[in-house]
XYZ file of C-alpha atoms in Angstrom:
472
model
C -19.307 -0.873 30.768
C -20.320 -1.758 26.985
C -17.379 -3.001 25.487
C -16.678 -1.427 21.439
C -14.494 -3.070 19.388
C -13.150 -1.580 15.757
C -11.912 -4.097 13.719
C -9.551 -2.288 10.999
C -7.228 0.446 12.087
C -7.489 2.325 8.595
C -9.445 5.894 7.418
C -12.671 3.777 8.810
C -11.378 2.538 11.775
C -8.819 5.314 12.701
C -11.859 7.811 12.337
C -14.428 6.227 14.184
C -12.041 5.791 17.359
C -10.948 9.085 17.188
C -14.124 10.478 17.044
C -16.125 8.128 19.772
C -13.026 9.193 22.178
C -14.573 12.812 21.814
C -18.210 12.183 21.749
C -18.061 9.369 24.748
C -18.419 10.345 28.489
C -16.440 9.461 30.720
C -16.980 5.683 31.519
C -19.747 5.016 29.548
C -17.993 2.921 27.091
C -14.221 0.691 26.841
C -12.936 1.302 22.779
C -10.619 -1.201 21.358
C -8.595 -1.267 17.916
C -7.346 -4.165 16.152
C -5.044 -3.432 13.342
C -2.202 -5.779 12.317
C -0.374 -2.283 11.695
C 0.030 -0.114 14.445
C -0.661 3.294 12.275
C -3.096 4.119 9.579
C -1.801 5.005 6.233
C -3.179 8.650 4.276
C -3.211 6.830 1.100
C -4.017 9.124 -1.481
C -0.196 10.659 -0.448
C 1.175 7.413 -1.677
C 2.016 8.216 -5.307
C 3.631 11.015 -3.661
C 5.718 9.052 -1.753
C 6.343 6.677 -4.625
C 8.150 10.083 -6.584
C 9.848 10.866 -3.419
C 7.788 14.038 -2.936
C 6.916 13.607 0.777
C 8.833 11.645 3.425
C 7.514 8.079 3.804
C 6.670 8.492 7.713
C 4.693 11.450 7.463
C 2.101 9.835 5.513
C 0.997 7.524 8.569
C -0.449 8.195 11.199
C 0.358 6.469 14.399
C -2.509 4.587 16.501
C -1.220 4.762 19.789
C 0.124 8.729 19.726
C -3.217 9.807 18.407
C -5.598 7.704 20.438
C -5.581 8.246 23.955
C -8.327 6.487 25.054
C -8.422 3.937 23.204
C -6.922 0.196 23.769
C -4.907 -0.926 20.530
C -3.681 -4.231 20.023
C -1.490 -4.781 16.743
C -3.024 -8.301 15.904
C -5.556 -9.664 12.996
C -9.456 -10.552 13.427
C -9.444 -14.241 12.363
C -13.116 -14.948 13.036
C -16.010 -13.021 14.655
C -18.664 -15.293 15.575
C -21.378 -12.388 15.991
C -23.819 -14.620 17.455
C -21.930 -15.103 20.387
C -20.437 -11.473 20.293
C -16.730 -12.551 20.316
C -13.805 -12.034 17.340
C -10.735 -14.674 17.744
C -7.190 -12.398 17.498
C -4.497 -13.663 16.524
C -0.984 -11.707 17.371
C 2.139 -12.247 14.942
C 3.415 -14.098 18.251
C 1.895 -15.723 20.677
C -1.341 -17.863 21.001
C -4.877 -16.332 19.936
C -7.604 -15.513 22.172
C -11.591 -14.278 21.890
C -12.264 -11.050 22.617
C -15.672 -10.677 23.969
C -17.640 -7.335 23.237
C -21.318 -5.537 22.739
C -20.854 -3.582 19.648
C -18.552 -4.581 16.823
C -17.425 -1.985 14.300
C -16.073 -3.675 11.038
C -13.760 -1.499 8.989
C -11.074 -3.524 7.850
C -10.696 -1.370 4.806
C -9.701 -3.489 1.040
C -6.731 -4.754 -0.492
C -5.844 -5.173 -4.121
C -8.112 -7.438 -6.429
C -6.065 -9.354 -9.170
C -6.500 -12.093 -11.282
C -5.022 -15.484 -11.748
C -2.844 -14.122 -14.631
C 0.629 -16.104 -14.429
C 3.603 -14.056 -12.867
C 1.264 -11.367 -11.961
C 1.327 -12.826 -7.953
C 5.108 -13.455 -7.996
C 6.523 -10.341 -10.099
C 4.294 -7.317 -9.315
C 3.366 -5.171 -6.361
C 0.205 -3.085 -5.626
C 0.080 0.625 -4.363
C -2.304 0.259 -0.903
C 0.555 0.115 1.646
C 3.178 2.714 2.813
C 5.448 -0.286 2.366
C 4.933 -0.635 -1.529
C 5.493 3.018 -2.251
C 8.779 3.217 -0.509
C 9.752 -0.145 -2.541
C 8.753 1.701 -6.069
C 10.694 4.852 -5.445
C 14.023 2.591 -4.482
C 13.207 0.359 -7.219
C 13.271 3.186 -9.785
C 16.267 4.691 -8.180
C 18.270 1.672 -7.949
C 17.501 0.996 -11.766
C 18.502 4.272 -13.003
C 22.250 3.410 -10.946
C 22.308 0.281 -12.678
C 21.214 1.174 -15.644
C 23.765 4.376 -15.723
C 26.696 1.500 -16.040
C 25.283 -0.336 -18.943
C 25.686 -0.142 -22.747
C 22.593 0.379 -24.357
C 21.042 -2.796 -25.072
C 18.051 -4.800 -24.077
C 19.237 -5.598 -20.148
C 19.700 -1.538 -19.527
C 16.274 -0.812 -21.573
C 14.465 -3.729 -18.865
C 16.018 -1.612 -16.498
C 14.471 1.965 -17.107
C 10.978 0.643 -18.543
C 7.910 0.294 -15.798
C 4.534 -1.094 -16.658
C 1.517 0.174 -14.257
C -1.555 -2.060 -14.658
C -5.233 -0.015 -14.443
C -6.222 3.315 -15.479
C -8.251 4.491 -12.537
C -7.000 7.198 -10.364
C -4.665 5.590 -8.188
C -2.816 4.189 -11.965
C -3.210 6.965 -13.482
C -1.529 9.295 -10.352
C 1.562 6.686 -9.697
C 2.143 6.502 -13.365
C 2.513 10.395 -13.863
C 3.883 11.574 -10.354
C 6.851 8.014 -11.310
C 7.372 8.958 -15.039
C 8.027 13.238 -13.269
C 10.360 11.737 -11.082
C 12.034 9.405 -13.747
C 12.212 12.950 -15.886
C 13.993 14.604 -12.919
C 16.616 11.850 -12.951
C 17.732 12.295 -16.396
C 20.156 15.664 -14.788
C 22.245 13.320 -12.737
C 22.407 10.645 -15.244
C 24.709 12.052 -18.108
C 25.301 8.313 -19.555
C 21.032 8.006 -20.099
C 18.927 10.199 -22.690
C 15.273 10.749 -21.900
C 14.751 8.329 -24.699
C 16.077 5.802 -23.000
C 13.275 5.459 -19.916
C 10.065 3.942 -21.145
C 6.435 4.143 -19.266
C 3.561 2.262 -20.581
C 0.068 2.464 -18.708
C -2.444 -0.874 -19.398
C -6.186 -0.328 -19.415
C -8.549 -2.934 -19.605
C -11.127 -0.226 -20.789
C -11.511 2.126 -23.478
C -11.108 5.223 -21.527
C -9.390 6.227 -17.955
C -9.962 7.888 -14.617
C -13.583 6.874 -15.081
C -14.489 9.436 -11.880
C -13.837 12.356 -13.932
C -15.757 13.561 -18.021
C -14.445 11.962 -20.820
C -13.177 15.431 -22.609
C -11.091 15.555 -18.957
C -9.560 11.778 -19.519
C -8.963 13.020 -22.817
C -6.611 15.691 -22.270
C -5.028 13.257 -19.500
C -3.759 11.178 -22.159
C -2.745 14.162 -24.583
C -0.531 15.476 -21.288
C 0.845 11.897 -20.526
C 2.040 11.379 -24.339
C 3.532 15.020 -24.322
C 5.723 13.649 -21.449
C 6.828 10.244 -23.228
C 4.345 8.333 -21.609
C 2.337 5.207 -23.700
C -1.131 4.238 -22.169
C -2.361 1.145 -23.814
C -6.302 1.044 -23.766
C -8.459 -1.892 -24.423
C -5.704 -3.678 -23.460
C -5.136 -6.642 -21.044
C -1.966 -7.763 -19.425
C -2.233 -11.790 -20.012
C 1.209 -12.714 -18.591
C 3.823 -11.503 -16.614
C 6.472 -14.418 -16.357
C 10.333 -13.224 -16.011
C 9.960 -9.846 -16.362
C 7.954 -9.944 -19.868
C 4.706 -8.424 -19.292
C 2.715 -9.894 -22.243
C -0.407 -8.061 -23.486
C -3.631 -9.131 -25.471
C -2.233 -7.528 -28.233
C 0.634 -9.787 -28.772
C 3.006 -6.927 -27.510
C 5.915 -8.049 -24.923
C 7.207 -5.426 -22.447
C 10.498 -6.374 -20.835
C 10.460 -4.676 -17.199
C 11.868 -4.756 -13.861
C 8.840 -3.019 -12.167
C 4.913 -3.876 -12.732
C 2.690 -1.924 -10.520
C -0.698 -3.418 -10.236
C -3.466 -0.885 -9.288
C -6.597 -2.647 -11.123
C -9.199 -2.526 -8.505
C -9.832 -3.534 -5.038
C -11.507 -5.869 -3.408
C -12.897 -5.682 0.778
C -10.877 -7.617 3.390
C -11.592 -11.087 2.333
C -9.465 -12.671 5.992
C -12.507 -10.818 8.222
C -15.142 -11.089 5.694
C -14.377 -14.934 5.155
C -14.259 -15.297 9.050
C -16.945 -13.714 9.969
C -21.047 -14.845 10.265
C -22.484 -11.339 9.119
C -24.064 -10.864 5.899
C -22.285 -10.712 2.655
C -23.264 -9.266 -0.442
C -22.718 -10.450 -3.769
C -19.294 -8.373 -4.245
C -17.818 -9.655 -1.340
C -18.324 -6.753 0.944
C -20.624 -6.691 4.388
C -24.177 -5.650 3.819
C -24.650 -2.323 5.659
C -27.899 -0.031 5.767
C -27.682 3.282 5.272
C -27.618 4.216 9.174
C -24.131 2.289 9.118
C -25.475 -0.914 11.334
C -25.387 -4.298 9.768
C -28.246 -5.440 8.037
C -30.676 -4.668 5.613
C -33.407 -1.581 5.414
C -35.971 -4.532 6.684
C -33.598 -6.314 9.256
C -31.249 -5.060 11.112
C -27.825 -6.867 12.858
C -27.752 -5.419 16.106
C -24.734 -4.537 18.118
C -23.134 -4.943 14.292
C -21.549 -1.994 12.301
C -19.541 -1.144 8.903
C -17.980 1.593 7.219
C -15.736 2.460 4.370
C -14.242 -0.048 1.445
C -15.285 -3.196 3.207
C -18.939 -2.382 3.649
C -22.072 -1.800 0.992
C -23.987 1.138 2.462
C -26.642 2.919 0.272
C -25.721 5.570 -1.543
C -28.501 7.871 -1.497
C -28.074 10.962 -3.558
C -27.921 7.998 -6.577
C -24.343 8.632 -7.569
C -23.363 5.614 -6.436
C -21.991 2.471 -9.021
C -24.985 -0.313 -8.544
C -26.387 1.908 -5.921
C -23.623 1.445 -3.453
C -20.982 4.439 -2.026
C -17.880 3.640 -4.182
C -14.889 2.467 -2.037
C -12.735 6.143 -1.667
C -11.449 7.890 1.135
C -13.816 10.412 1.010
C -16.792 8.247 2.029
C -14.748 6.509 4.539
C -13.902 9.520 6.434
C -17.334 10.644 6.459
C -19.200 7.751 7.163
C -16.945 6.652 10.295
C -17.630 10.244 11.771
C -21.233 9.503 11.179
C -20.956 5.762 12.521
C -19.128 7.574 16.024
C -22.496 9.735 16.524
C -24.640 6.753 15.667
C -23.394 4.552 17.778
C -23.122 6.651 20.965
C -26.880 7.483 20.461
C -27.699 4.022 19.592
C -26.102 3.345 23.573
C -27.829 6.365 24.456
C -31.284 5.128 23.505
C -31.338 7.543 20.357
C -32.219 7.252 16.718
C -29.257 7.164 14.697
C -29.301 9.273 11.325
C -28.947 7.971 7.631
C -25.417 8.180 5.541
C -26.035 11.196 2.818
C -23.255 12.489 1.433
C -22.938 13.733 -2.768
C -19.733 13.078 -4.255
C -17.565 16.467 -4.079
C -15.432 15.838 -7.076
C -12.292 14.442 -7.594
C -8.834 15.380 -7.816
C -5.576 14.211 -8.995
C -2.148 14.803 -8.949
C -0.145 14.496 -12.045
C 3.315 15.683 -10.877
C 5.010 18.566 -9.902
C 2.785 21.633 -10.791
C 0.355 19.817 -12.566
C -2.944 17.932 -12.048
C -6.425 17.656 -13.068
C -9.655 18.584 -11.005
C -13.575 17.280 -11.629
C -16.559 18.646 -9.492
C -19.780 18.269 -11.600
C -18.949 20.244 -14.847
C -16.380 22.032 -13.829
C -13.376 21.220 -14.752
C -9.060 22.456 -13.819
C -6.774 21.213 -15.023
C -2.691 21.886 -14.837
C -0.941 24.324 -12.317
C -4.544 25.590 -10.619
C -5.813 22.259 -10.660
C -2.392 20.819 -9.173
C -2.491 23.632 -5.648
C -6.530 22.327 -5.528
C -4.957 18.602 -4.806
C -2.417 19.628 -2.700
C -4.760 21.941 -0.865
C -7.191 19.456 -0.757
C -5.334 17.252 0.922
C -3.443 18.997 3.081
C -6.384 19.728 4.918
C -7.867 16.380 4.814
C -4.775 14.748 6.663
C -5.404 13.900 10.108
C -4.193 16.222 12.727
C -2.529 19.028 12.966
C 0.796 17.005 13.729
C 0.910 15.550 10.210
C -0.197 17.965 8.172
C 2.861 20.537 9.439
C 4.940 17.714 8.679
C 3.282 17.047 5.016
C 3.352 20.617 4.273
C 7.333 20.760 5.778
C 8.116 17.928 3.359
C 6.387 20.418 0.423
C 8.159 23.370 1.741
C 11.525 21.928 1.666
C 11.366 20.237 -1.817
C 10.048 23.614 -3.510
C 13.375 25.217 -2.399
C 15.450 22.252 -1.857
C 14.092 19.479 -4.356
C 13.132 16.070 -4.021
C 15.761 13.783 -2.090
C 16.609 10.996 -5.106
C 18.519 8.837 -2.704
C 17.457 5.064 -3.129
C 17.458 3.039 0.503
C 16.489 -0.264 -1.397
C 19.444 -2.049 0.767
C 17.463 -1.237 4.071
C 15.528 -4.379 3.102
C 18.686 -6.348 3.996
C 20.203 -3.657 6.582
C 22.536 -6.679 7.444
C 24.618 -6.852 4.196
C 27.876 -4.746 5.003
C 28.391 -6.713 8.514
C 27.775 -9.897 7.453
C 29.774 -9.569 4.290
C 32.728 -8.641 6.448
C 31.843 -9.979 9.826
C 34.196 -12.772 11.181
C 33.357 -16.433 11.723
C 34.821 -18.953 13.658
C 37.324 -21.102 11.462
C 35.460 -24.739 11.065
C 36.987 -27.206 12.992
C 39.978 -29.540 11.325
C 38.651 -32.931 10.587
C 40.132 -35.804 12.540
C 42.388 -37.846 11.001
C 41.593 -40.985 11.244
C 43.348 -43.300 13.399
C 45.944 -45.695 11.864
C 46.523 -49.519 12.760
C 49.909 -50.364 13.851
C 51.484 -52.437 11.199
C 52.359 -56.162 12.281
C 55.455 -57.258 12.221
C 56.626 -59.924 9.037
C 58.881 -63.067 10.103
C 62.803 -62.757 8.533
C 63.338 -64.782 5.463
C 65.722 -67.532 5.838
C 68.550 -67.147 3.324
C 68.430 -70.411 0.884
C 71.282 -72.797 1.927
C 74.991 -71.934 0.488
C 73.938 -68.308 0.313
C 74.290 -65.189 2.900
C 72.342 -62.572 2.658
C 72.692 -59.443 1.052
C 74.177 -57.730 3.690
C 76.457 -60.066 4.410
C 77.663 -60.083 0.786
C 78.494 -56.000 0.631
C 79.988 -56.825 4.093
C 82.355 -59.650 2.817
């Protein structure tokens, strides 16, 4: 039986599993999925999460209830030596082993590009994990209680400022949907004005959310300044040591929360360990068909998909030709790899990767949001139920969308849950703050020579001693 393994357990890898466990016969192919996570996160819900408009969990989708058929192992590709078809795994615990297989399916999806800027690496965090969006949402919960017991000064104005870094859409929708839920904080906080909370955007370029016109950027930044929000364009963060983030313009930001969303950058742990072709940006060289290889060579047994690959974009929309690294190619393409790759086994041509960009859509907190498809353009409430709509549908299975849609339902009559759970990163505080300890051990004392005994002193001749004297 040909053995398939899918490195990457993200939209790439989480798709093309899903799918090959529908379009397979029975026994005419063994799927594996390596993933060191054991679910695959929806991540344009993440800003959502980060405002505490959805429930963390419901954004992921779980590996092993949603593939049936497939084997998972939670575990990171180290190498692949293609030329020997086997990938070295390594678990968290344990020893490492090769995996042998026949067709290799790489879609271990990007992580965030930065920059050797100091502080950046030791004081910020990135928005691609389920992990980081539950930290910013405590983060700027746990502030606000701090901050709520503090004269007004420079320590409580550190407290309530945050800095995101990059103005594409991923910046642009954490920075809104965070400065909405720092807005809906102000009720609860009596002791804090709306003056008091400061958001400031950085943009390396002169305009944001390049995906959408330049009027619709435009009236972006009009909206964000209506709410008290500062973008900073042509602007570059050059230092981010103790909580000043410095900028090119000589301007110092004192803040307790950087978010760094400037750009990604594919896998570089598989694409370093592996012997398939690179291109110059780092990513795996991929035809249009989805195998490995170029239009006049081909990789064979070899396959890519989604932000870790270069495939072709052929309707010409692409940025230096290439399908820009978005969920919405992802998706698509690992449904097309599935269908290629069974007909590949089955002896069949496989088809070409066309897909034209359908527009794209942001969130911008609660009843608001902005829409681009061609020259059409929404933008506010309408534009807002399009995103939500959007991707509501676009959430794998059934299962999580009721639970996505619950999470809506709930906060519409309810409101959003502005409980911080920043301590669960130390769940052990309260018990070992009051948990008892054995009592050290008492030293020894140390052991004391007997003292030797001196001779008597003779009294001098003609005198007694004095004893003798009181005695007389």
């Amino acid at each position: 039986m040909p053995k398939i393994l899918i490195v990457g357990g993200g939209y790439a890898g989480f798709y093309t599993a899903w799918k090959l466990e529908k379009h397979l016969r029975k026994g005419e192919a063994e799927v594996t999925i390596v993933d060191p996570l054991s679910y695959m996160t929806y991540q344009p819900f993440l800003p959502e999460v980060a405002a505490g408009e959805i429930e963390a969990r419901h954004v992921i989708v779980g590996l092993r209830r949603h593939l049936k058929k497939t084997r998972v192992v939670t575990a990171k590709v180290t190498g692949i030596d293609h030329a020997n078809r086997v990938a070295t795994i390594t678990p968290e615990i344990g020893d490492s082993w090769e995996e042998p297989y026949d067709q290799i399916v790489v879609t271990a999806g990007a992580v965030s590009r930065t920059f050797p800027i100091p502080g950046i690496a030791d004081n910020a965090i990135g928005l691609k994990t389920i992990e980081e969006a539950v930290a910013i949402r405590d983060r700027i919960l746990t502030n606000f209680e701090r901050a709520s017991n503090l004269p007004a000064g420079p320590e409580r104005d550190r407290l309530l400022t945050v800095v995101v870094v990059g103005g594409g859409f991923a910046g642009i929708e954490v920075f809104a949907e965070v400065r909405a839920l720092a807005s809906s904080l102000l009720k609860d906080y009596p002791q804090l004005r709306f003056e008091d909370t400061h958001f400031h955007l950085i943009e390396a370029m002169g305009r944001i959310m390049p995906e959408v016109s330049l009027k619709t950027s435009e009236w972006v930044l009009k909206d964000l300044a209506k709410r008290g929000a500062y973008v900073h364009l042509d602007t570059q963060v050059t230092g981010a040591v103790d909580g000043n983030v410095e900028l090119s313009t000589g301007e110092v930001l004192p803040t307790d929360l950087i978010i760094w969303t400037a750009g990604v950058m594919a896998n570089p742990t598989v694409v370093r360990g592996s012997d398939l072709p690179v291109e110059e940006r780092g990513r795996i060289r991929t035809r249009a068909d989805l195998r490995v290889g170029t239009p006049e060579e081909i990789v064979e047994g070899a396959w890519a998909a989604g932000d870790v690959s270069a495939v072709p974009d052929l309707t010409g929309g692409g940025v230096g030709g290439y399908c820009v690294p978005n969920a919405q190619h992802a998706v698509r393409q690992a449904k097309l790899l599935a269908k290629n790759l069974v007909a590949v086994l089955r002896d069949e041509l496989p088809n070409e990767y066309v897909h034209k960009n359908l527009g794209a859509v942001a969130g911008l907190g609660l009843y608001n949001g902005v829409f681009q498809s061609g020259k059409l353009a929404l933008k506010g409430f309408i534009a807002w139920v399009a995103h939500r709509g959007y991707h509501g549908l676009a959430m794998p299975s059934w299962e999580r969308k009721f639970r996505v849609v619950g999470d809506w339902w709930q906060n519409f009559w309810l409101t959003r849950d502005n409980v911080s759970l920043q301590t669960v990163q130390n769940p052990r505080y309260v018990f070992e703050e009051f948990a008892a300890r054995p009592r050290p051990a008492a030293p020894e004392a140390p052991a004391v020579a007997p003292e030797k005994s001196s001779p008597a002193k003779k009294a001098p001749a003609g005198k007694l001693p004095a004893t003798a004297k009181s005695a007389g």
